[in-house]
Amino acid sequence: MTKPKILVTRPLVLFPSARAIFDAHFDAEYFPGRIPRDELLKRVADKDGLVCLLTEKVDEELLGIAKRLRMASTISVGFDNIDVPACSRHKVVATNTPGVLDDTTADFAWTLLMAIARRVLEGDVWMRSGTWPGWDLDQLCGGDVWGKTLAVMGFGRIGRGVARRAQGFHMRVIYNDAVRAPADVEKELNAEFVDRERFFREADFVSVHVPLMPETRHLISSENLGRMKPTAYLVNTSRGPVVDEAALAEALEQKKIAGAALDVYENEPKCNPALLKRTDVILTPHIASASVETRTKMAVMAAENVVALFDGRVPPNALNPGVLGVA
Ligand SMILES: NC(=O)c1ccc[n+]([C@@H]2O[C@H](COP(=O)([O-])OP(=O)(O)OC[C@H]3O[C@@H](n4cnc5c(N)ncnc54)[C@H](O)[C@@H]3O)[C@@H](O)[C@H]2O)c1
């Protein structure tokens, strides 16, 4: 029996356990590097399944070309790269990889939070410049983390992980979400639900963990940044367009907030040039889930989703199970 043909948009050299699953079940074609859009459209045309990253858009154009496609499996929890309603119209099952990256991403949000508050990068640059004259009382004084108020925007899997870590720093935790968390979760994490107004006004640290959707685009706006304390910091490890980068640069310039740490950008791989030159900003290249262990789990999970579909089962992380007649 011929195996289903799938396109995997990266070589997955670092993740042999995921590759082993693809090779055992499928006639798998791996793209050797970062796949350009025209190559993606060309190579997906005769495939039964697609395994992609958040850098590849699965949209009406692709679905119209890939007539045989039954599956689009993204190796990411965020699935704003996939037009799920369009997939449903084309009877393509879409899947993501939730859950396996929560702690690694929460760790990284904390890495950024600590680094921006305590001016770690500025210190590193100073040391390497060879111009540090030795200890002094007023050097690189940042803001304290312990005992402060952490404000978590989007209290889902990752947001809760970030809140959990705050307990060790004796912080007060407030959160805002479209849906209020159950009382037992609030109790366990010692977290208080607040409205948007209080959220921004009371925060010492805002950490953002919402998915990118029309409602969350530019949620971190000029207006909301203006509500924050001049001593407060912003951390974004969600999706770039959730933050209005121009408004952020302006807020920093006007000292409306003390600093920001970003892992994601409005127009990746670009970052607003006004942010690039600031020392009160830390910028990392979308690496919040980038540990070998976690990226391996994500790739394996994406593979298991594809295997399930072609075995006649509902993929565990189907975003539109209705395509398979499941509610
Ligand atoms: N930087 C990275 O590498 C990286 C890694 C992992 C996840 N992410 C991003 O983080 C996001 C969150 O991941 P998760 O697994 O915690 O998702 P999740 O679905 O568990 O949590 C998202 C939360 O946001 C809330 N929400 C939705 N719309 C909202 C709104 N308008 N206002 C307030 N809250 C709203 C939801 O109710 C939910 O509680 C992902 O969608 C992804 O985009 C980025």
Short mmCIF file of C-alpha atoms and ligand atoms in Angstrom, two decimals:
data_model
loop_
_atom_site.label_atom_id
_atom_site.label_comp_id
_atom_site.label_asym_id
_atom_site.label_seq_id
_atom_site.Cartn_x
_atom_site.Cartn_y
_atom_site.Cartn_z
CA MET A 1 0.00 0.00 0.00
CA THR A 2 1.36 3.43 -0.83
CA LYS A 3 1.95 5.70 2.10
CA PRO A 4 0.31 9.14 2.32
CA LYS A 5 2.54 11.88 0.97
CA ILE A 6 3.38 14.67 3.37
CA LEU A 7 5.41 17.85 3.16
CA VAL A 8 7.40 18.86 6.24
CA THR A 9 8.54 22.45 5.81
CA ARG A 10 11.84 22.01 7.69
CA PRO A 11 14.53 19.29 7.78
CA LEU A 12 13.97 18.58 11.53
CA VAL A 13 17.60 17.49 11.86
CA LEU A 14 17.64 18.47 15.53
CA PHE A 15 14.53 16.36 16.21
CA PRO A 16 15.25 12.78 15.04
CA SER A 17 12.45 11.24 17.12
CA ALA A 18 9.86 13.27 15.19
CA ARG A 19 11.51 12.43 11.88
CA ALA A 20 11.40 8.75 12.77
CA ILE A 21 7.62 8.93 13.14
CA PHE A 22 7.17 10.70 9.81
CA ASP A 23 9.52 8.27 8.03
CA ALA A 24 7.76 5.21 9.46
CA HIS A 25 4.25 6.27 8.45
CA PHE A 26 4.57 8.54 5.43
CA ASP A 27 6.25 9.23 2.17
CA ALA A 28 7.74 12.37 3.72
CA GLU A 29 9.41 15.20 1.87
CA TYR A 30 11.46 17.57 4.04
CA PHE A 31 12.31 21.04 2.83
CA PRO A 32 16.03 21.56 3.52
CA GLY A 33 15.80 25.09 4.96
CA ARG A 34 13.36 27.95 5.47
CA ILE A 35 10.73 27.37 2.81
CA PRO A 36 9.84 30.29 0.51
CA ARG A 37 6.15 30.79 -0.22
CA ASP A 38 6.43 29.80 -3.91
CA GLU A 39 8.20 26.55 -2.98
CA LEU A 40 5.55 25.81 -0.38
CA LEU A 41 2.75 26.27 -2.89
CA LYS A 42 4.57 24.16 -5.49
CA ARG A 43 5.48 21.29 -3.16
CA VAL A 44 2.18 21.08 -1.27
CA ALA A 45 0.15 20.69 -4.49
CA ASP A 46 0.40 16.87 -4.58
CA LYS A 47 0.52 16.20 -0.81
CA ASP A 48 -1.99 14.55 1.51
CA GLY A 49 -0.62 16.25 4.61
CA LEU A 50 1.32 19.38 5.52
CA VAL A 51 3.49 19.86 8.61
CA CYS A 52 4.38 23.51 8.95
CA LEU A 53 5.61 26.20 11.30
CA LEU A 54 4.07 29.51 12.31
CA THR A 55 6.08 31.12 9.51
CA GLU A 56 3.95 29.38 6.86
CA LYS A 57 0.46 30.68 6.11
CA VAL A 58 -2.19 28.06 5.43
CA ASP A 59 -4.80 30.17 3.69
CA GLU A 60 -7.38 30.08 0.94
CA GLU A 61 -4.69 30.36 -1.76
CA LEU A 62 -2.73 27.33 -0.47
CA LEU A 63 -5.86 25.28 0.17
CA GLY A 64 -7.09 26.01 -3.36
CA ILE A 65 -3.83 24.65 -4.80
CA ALA A 66 -3.46 21.63 -2.48
CA LYS A 67 -6.46 19.69 -3.77
CA ARG A 68 -5.48 16.40 -2.04
CA LEU A 69 -4.65 17.95 1.32
CA ARG A 70 -6.43 16.40 4.33
CA MET A 71 -4.31 17.78 7.14
CA ALA A 72 -2.36 20.89 8.19
CA SER A 73 -0.35 20.33 11.35
CA THR A 74 1.47 23.37 12.76
CA ILE A 75 4.38 22.84 15.15
CA SER A 76 3.24 25.64 17.47
CA VAL A 77 0.51 26.29 19.99
CA GLY A 78 -0.45 29.61 18.38
CA PHE A 79 -2.29 28.92 15.13
CA ASP A 80 -2.84 32.41 13.77
CA ASN A 81 -0.90 31.24 10.69
CA ILE A 82 -3.78 28.89 9.85
CA ASP A 83 -7.10 30.06 8.50
CA VAL A 84 -9.12 27.43 10.35
CA PRO A 85 -12.52 28.30 8.83
CA ALA A 86 -10.95 28.05 5.34
CA CYS A 87 -9.48 24.64 6.30
CA SER A 88 -12.96 23.51 7.35
CA ARG A 89 -14.42 24.66 4.05
CA HIS A 90 -11.78 22.59 2.23
CA LYS A 91 -12.30 19.60 4.60
CA VAL A 92 -8.73 19.92 5.88
CA VAL A 93 -8.12 19.09 9.54
CA ALA A 94 -5.91 21.65 11.31
CA THR A 95 -3.93 20.82 14.45
CA ASN A 96 -1.54 22.61 16.84
CA THR A 97 0.71 21.58 19.75
CA PRO A 98 -0.75 22.90 23.02
CA GLY A 99 0.46 22.10 26.52
CA VAL A 100 3.96 20.75 25.90
CA LEU A 101 5.59 24.18 25.81
CA ASP A 102 3.85 25.87 28.74
CA ASP A 103 6.62 25.66 31.32
CA THR A 104 9.44 26.39 28.90
CA THR A 105 7.62 29.49 27.63
CA ALA A 106 6.70 30.60 31.15
CA ASP A 107 10.35 30.20 32.16
CA PHE A 108 11.35 32.45 29.30
CA ALA A 109 8.79 35.14 30.13
CA TRP A 110 10.44 35.19 33.54
CA THR A 111 13.89 35.29 31.99
CA LEU A 112 12.88 38.47 30.15
CA LEU A 113 11.08 39.94 33.15
CA MET A 114 14.13 39.56 35.40
CA ALA A 115 16.56 40.67 32.70
CA ILE A 116 14.75 43.90 31.87
CA ALA A 117 14.08 44.84 35.50
CA ARG A 118 17.68 44.21 36.57
CA ARG A 119 19.31 45.63 33.43
CA VAL A 120 21.23 42.44 32.67
CA LEU A 121 21.94 43.25 29.02
CA GLU A 122 23.19 46.74 29.75
CA GLY A 123 25.53 45.24 32.35
CA ASP A 124 26.78 42.64 29.88
CA VAL A 125 27.50 45.29 27.24
CA TRP A 126 29.33 47.45 29.78
CA MET A 127 31.51 44.57 30.97
CA ARG A 128 32.46 43.56 27.45
CA SER A 129 33.30 47.16 26.52
CA GLY A 130 36.16 47.11 29.03
CA THR A 131 35.07 50.50 30.41
CA TRP A 132 33.47 49.43 33.70
CA PRO A 133 35.45 51.31 36.37
CA GLY A 134 34.43 49.03 39.28
CA TRP A 135 31.55 48.93 41.78
CA ASP A 136 29.62 52.05 42.63
CA LEU A 137 26.40 52.86 44.43
CA ASP A 138 24.44 54.31 41.55
CA GLN A 139 25.31 51.92 38.73
CA LEU A 140 22.57 50.27 36.66
CA CYS A 141 19.93 50.54 39.38
CA GLY A 142 16.83 48.81 38.04
CA GLY A 143 13.53 47.90 39.63
CA ASP A 144 12.89 45.20 42.20
CA VAL A 145 10.96 42.12 41.14
CA TRP A 146 10.16 40.49 44.49
CA GLY A 147 7.10 41.80 46.26
CA LYS A 148 5.80 43.67 43.21
CA THR A 149 2.52 43.26 41.29
CA LEU A 150 2.60 40.92 38.32
CA ALA A 151 -0.24 41.46 35.85
CA VAL A 152 -0.92 38.53 33.52
CA MET A 153 -2.89 39.30 30.36
CA GLY A 154 -4.36 36.00 29.12
CA PHE A 155 -4.68 33.56 32.01
CA GLY A 156 -4.47 30.33 30.00
CA ARG A 157 -1.89 27.57 30.13
CA ILE A 158 1.20 29.77 29.82
CA GLY A 159 -0.19 32.77 31.72
CA ARG A 160 -0.96 30.53 34.68
CA GLY A 161 2.55 29.07 34.49
CA VAL A 162 3.96 32.60 34.73
CA ALA A 163 1.67 33.35 37.69
CA ARG A 164 2.73 30.14 39.44
CA ARG A 165 6.37 31.17 39.32
CA ALA A 166 5.54 34.55 40.94
CA GLN A 167 4.74 32.88 44.23
CA GLY A 168 8.43 32.26 44.86
CA PHE A 169 9.03 35.98 44.49
CA HIS A 170 6.29 36.90 46.97
CA MET A 171 4.47 38.88 44.31
CA ARG A 172 0.87 39.95 44.15
CA VAL A 173 -0.72 38.48 40.99
CA ILE A 174 -3.56 40.10 39.10
CA TYR A 175 -4.90 38.96 35.76
CA ASN A 176 -7.29 39.82 32.99
CA ASP A 177 -8.80 37.39 30.53
CA ALA A 178 -11.83 37.16 28.28
CA VAL A 179 -12.96 34.35 30.59
CA ARG A 180 -12.55 34.39 34.36
CA ALA A 181 -10.62 31.39 35.75
CA PRO A 182 -12.35 28.94 38.11
CA ALA A 183 -12.21 29.87 41.80
CA ASP A 184 -9.92 26.94 42.67
CA VAL A 185 -7.34 28.12 40.10
CA GLU A 186 -7.48 31.68 41.42
CA LYS A 187 -7.00 30.33 44.93
CA GLU A 188 -4.13 28.01 44.01
CA LEU A 189 -2.27 30.76 42.16
CA ASN A 190 -3.31 33.50 44.58
CA ALA A 191 -4.46 35.51 41.57
CA GLU A 192 -7.10 38.23 41.46
CA PHE A 193 -9.23 38.91 38.38
CA VAL A 194 -9.32 42.65 37.60
CA ASP A 195 -10.81 44.73 34.80
CA ARG A 196 -8.57 46.22 32.10
CA GLU A 197 -8.44 49.63 33.75
CA ARG A 198 -7.14 48.29 37.07
CA PHE A 199 -4.94 45.76 35.29
CA PHE A 200 -2.77 48.39 33.62
CA ARG A 201 -2.89 50.92 36.47
CA GLU A 202 -1.84 48.49 39.21
CA ALA A 203 0.79 46.49 37.30
CA ASP A 204 4.51 46.65 38.02
CA PHE A 205 5.03 43.99 35.35
CA VAL A 206 2.61 43.25 32.51
CA SER A 207 3.22 39.84 30.94
CA VAL A 208 1.19 39.09 27.82
CA HIS A 209 -0.12 35.59 27.00
CA VAL A 210 -3.17 36.00 24.75
CA PRO A 211 -3.50 34.38 21.32
CA LEU A 212 -3.41 36.68 18.29
CA MET A 213 -6.98 37.33 17.16
CA PRO A 214 -8.78 40.41 15.84
CA GLU A 215 -9.77 41.27 19.45
CA THR A 216 -6.18 41.10 20.74
CA ARG A 217 -4.39 42.93 17.91
CA HIS A 218 -2.83 46.08 19.45
CA LEU A 219 -4.32 45.23 22.84
CA ILE A 220 -1.14 46.83 24.20
CA SER A 221 -2.08 50.21 22.76
CA SER A 222 -1.05 53.76 23.40
CA GLU A 223 -4.05 54.13 25.68
CA ASN A 224 -3.24 51.09 27.80
CA LEU A 225 0.48 51.90 27.94
CA GLY A 226 -0.55 55.37 29.12
CA ARG A 227 -2.38 53.78 32.06
CA MET A 228 0.78 52.03 33.29
CA LYS A 229 3.09 53.35 36.01
CA PRO A 230 6.30 55.07 34.87
CA THR A 231 8.17 52.41 36.86
CA ALA A 232 6.39 49.46 35.21
CA TYR A 233 7.71 47.01 32.62
CA LEU A 234 6.09 45.19 29.70
CA VAL A 235 6.98 41.62 28.67
CA ASN A 236 5.55 40.08 25.50
CA THR A 237 6.07 36.42 24.64
CA SER A 238 2.69 35.94 22.91
CA ARG A 239 2.45 37.28 19.36
CA GLY A 240 3.97 40.48 18.02
CA PRO A 241 0.86 42.24 16.70
CA VAL A 242 -0.66 42.15 20.20
CA VAL A 243 1.67 45.08 20.94
CA ASP A 244 1.51 48.32 18.96
CA GLU A 245 5.28 48.71 18.51
CA ALA A 246 5.11 52.35 17.45
CA ALA A 247 3.00 53.18 20.52
CA LEU A 248 5.46 51.26 22.71
CA ALA A 249 8.44 53.18 21.33
CA GLU A 250 6.58 56.42 21.97
CA ALA A 251 5.62 55.40 25.53
CA LEU A 252 9.25 54.55 26.30
CA GLU A 253 10.50 57.78 24.77
CA GLN A 254 8.06 59.76 26.91
CA LYS A 255 9.03 57.67 29.97
CA LYS A 256 5.45 56.51 30.45
CA ILE A 257 6.85 53.06 31.32
CA ALA A 258 10.32 51.97 32.48
CA GLY A 259 11.14 49.29 29.94
CA ALA A 260 10.00 46.43 27.74
CA ALA A 261 11.19 42.97 26.79
CA LEU A 262 9.90 41.43 23.57
CA ASP A 263 10.29 37.97 22.08
CA VAL A 264 7.83 38.52 19.22
CA TYR A 265 7.29 41.31 16.68
CA GLU A 266 4.56 42.89 14.64
CA ASN A 267 6.26 42.20 11.31
CA GLU A 268 8.68 39.34 11.92
CA PRO A 269 11.55 39.12 11.24
CA LYS A 270 11.59 42.94 11.39
CA CYS A 271 11.33 45.03 14.54
CA ASN A 272 10.33 48.67 14.69
CA PRO A 273 13.65 50.57 14.27
CA ALA A 274 12.69 52.97 17.06
CA LEU A 275 12.88 50.02 19.49
CA LEU A 276 16.16 48.67 18.13
CA LYS A 277 18.18 51.62 19.37
CA ARG A 278 16.80 51.75 22.88
CA THR A 279 18.69 50.44 25.93
CA ASP A 280 15.47 50.17 27.96
CA VAL A 281 14.30 47.37 25.67
CA ILE A 282 15.40 43.73 25.46
CA LEU A 283 14.73 41.95 22.17
CA THR A 284 14.95 38.20 21.59
CA PRO A 285 14.25 36.38 18.31
CA HIS A 286 11.04 34.44 19.10
CA ILE A 287 12.76 31.78 21.23
CA ALA A 288 10.42 31.45 24.22
CA SER A 289 9.78 27.74 23.59
CA ALA A 290 13.28 27.05 22.29
CA SER A 291 14.67 24.26 24.44
CA VAL A 292 15.71 21.06 22.69
CA GLU A 293 13.40 19.03 24.94
CA THR A 294 10.34 21.18 24.29
CA ARG A 295 10.85 21.67 20.57
CA THR A 296 11.24 17.88 20.31
CA LYS A 297 7.94 17.37 22.15
CA MET A 298 6.25 19.88 19.85
CA ALA A 299 7.54 18.18 16.69
CA VAL A 300 6.56 14.72 18.00
CA MET A 301 3.10 16.00 18.94
CA ALA A 302 2.64 17.44 15.46
CA ALA A 303 3.70 14.08 13.99
CA GLU A 304 1.28 12.16 16.23
CA ASN A 305 -1.55 14.40 15.08
CA VAL A 306 -0.84 13.51 11.44
CA VAL A 307 -0.49 9.81 12.22
CA ALA A 308 -3.84 9.81 14.03
CA LEU A 309 -5.68 11.30 11.07
CA PHE A 310 -4.27 8.85 8.53
CA ASP A 311 -4.95 5.97 10.96
CA GLY A 312 -8.62 6.96 10.88
CA ARG A 313 -8.65 8.55 14.34
CA VAL A 314 -9.50 12.10 15.39
CA PRO A 315 -6.16 13.90 15.93
CA PRO A 316 -5.79 14.72 19.63
CA ASN A 317 -5.26 18.43 18.91
CA ALA A 318 -7.76 18.94 16.10
CA LEU A 319 -8.82 22.59 15.89
CA ASN A 320 -11.77 21.83 13.62
CA PRO A 321 -12.89 18.28 14.49
CA GLY A 322 -16.21 19.12 12.84
CA VAL A 323 -14.51 18.24 9.52
CA LEU A 324 -14.49 14.64 10.79
CA GLY A 325 -18.06 14.81 11.98
CA VAL A 326 -17.03 15.26 15.63
CA ALA A 327 -18.46 18.12 17.69
N1 LIG B 1 7.00 33.33 21.98
C1 LIG B 1 6.77 32.05 21.77
O1 LIG B 1 7.62 31.33 21.28
C2 LIG B 1 5.45 31.45 22.17
C3 LIG B 1 5.43 30.16 22.71
C4 LIG B 1 4.22 29.61 23.08
C5 LIG B 1 3.04 30.34 22.91
N2 LIG B 1 3.08 31.58 22.39
C6 LIG B 1 1.84 32.36 22.24
O2 LIG B 1 1.18 32.35 23.51
C7 LIG B 1 -0.21 32.25 23.28
C8 LIG B 1 -0.88 31.69 24.52
O3 LIG B 1 -0.62 30.31 24.62
P1 LIG B 1 -1.42 29.40 25.66
O4 LIG B 1 -1.02 28.00 25.37
O5 LIG B 1 -1.27 29.92 27.05
O6 LIG B 1 -2.92 29.64 25.16
P2 LIG B 1 -4.26 29.42 25.98
O7 LIG B 1 -5.32 29.27 24.94
O8 LIG B 1 -4.10 28.36 27.01
O9 LIG B 1 -4.45 30.82 26.75
C9 LIG B 1 -4.81 32.01 26.13
C10 LIG B 1 -5.69 32.80 27.08
O10 LIG B 1 -5.98 34.07 26.48
C11 LIG B 1 -7.33 34.36 26.76
N3 LIG B 1 -7.87 35.35 25.83
C12 LIG B 1 -8.33 35.16 24.58
N4 LIG B 1 -8.77 36.31 24.06
C13 LIG B 1 -8.60 37.25 25.01
C14 LIG B 1 -8.87 38.65 25.07
N5 LIG B 1 -9.43 39.30 24.04
N6 LIG B 1 -8.55 39.31 26.22
C15 LIG B 1 -8.02 38.66 27.27
N7 LIG B 1 -7.75 37.33 27.27
C16 LIG B 1 -8.04 36.64 26.15
C17 LIG B 1 -8.05 33.02 26.68
O11 LIG B 1 -9.30 33.04 27.35
C18 LIG B 1 -7.04 32.11 27.36
O12 LIG B 1 -7.24 32.03 28.76
C19 LIG B 1 -0.32 31.37 22.02
O13 LIG B 1 -1.53 31.61 21.34
C20 LIG B 1 0.88 31.78 21.22
O14 LIG B 1 0.51 32.76 20.29
C21 LIG B 1 4.25 32.16 22.01
#
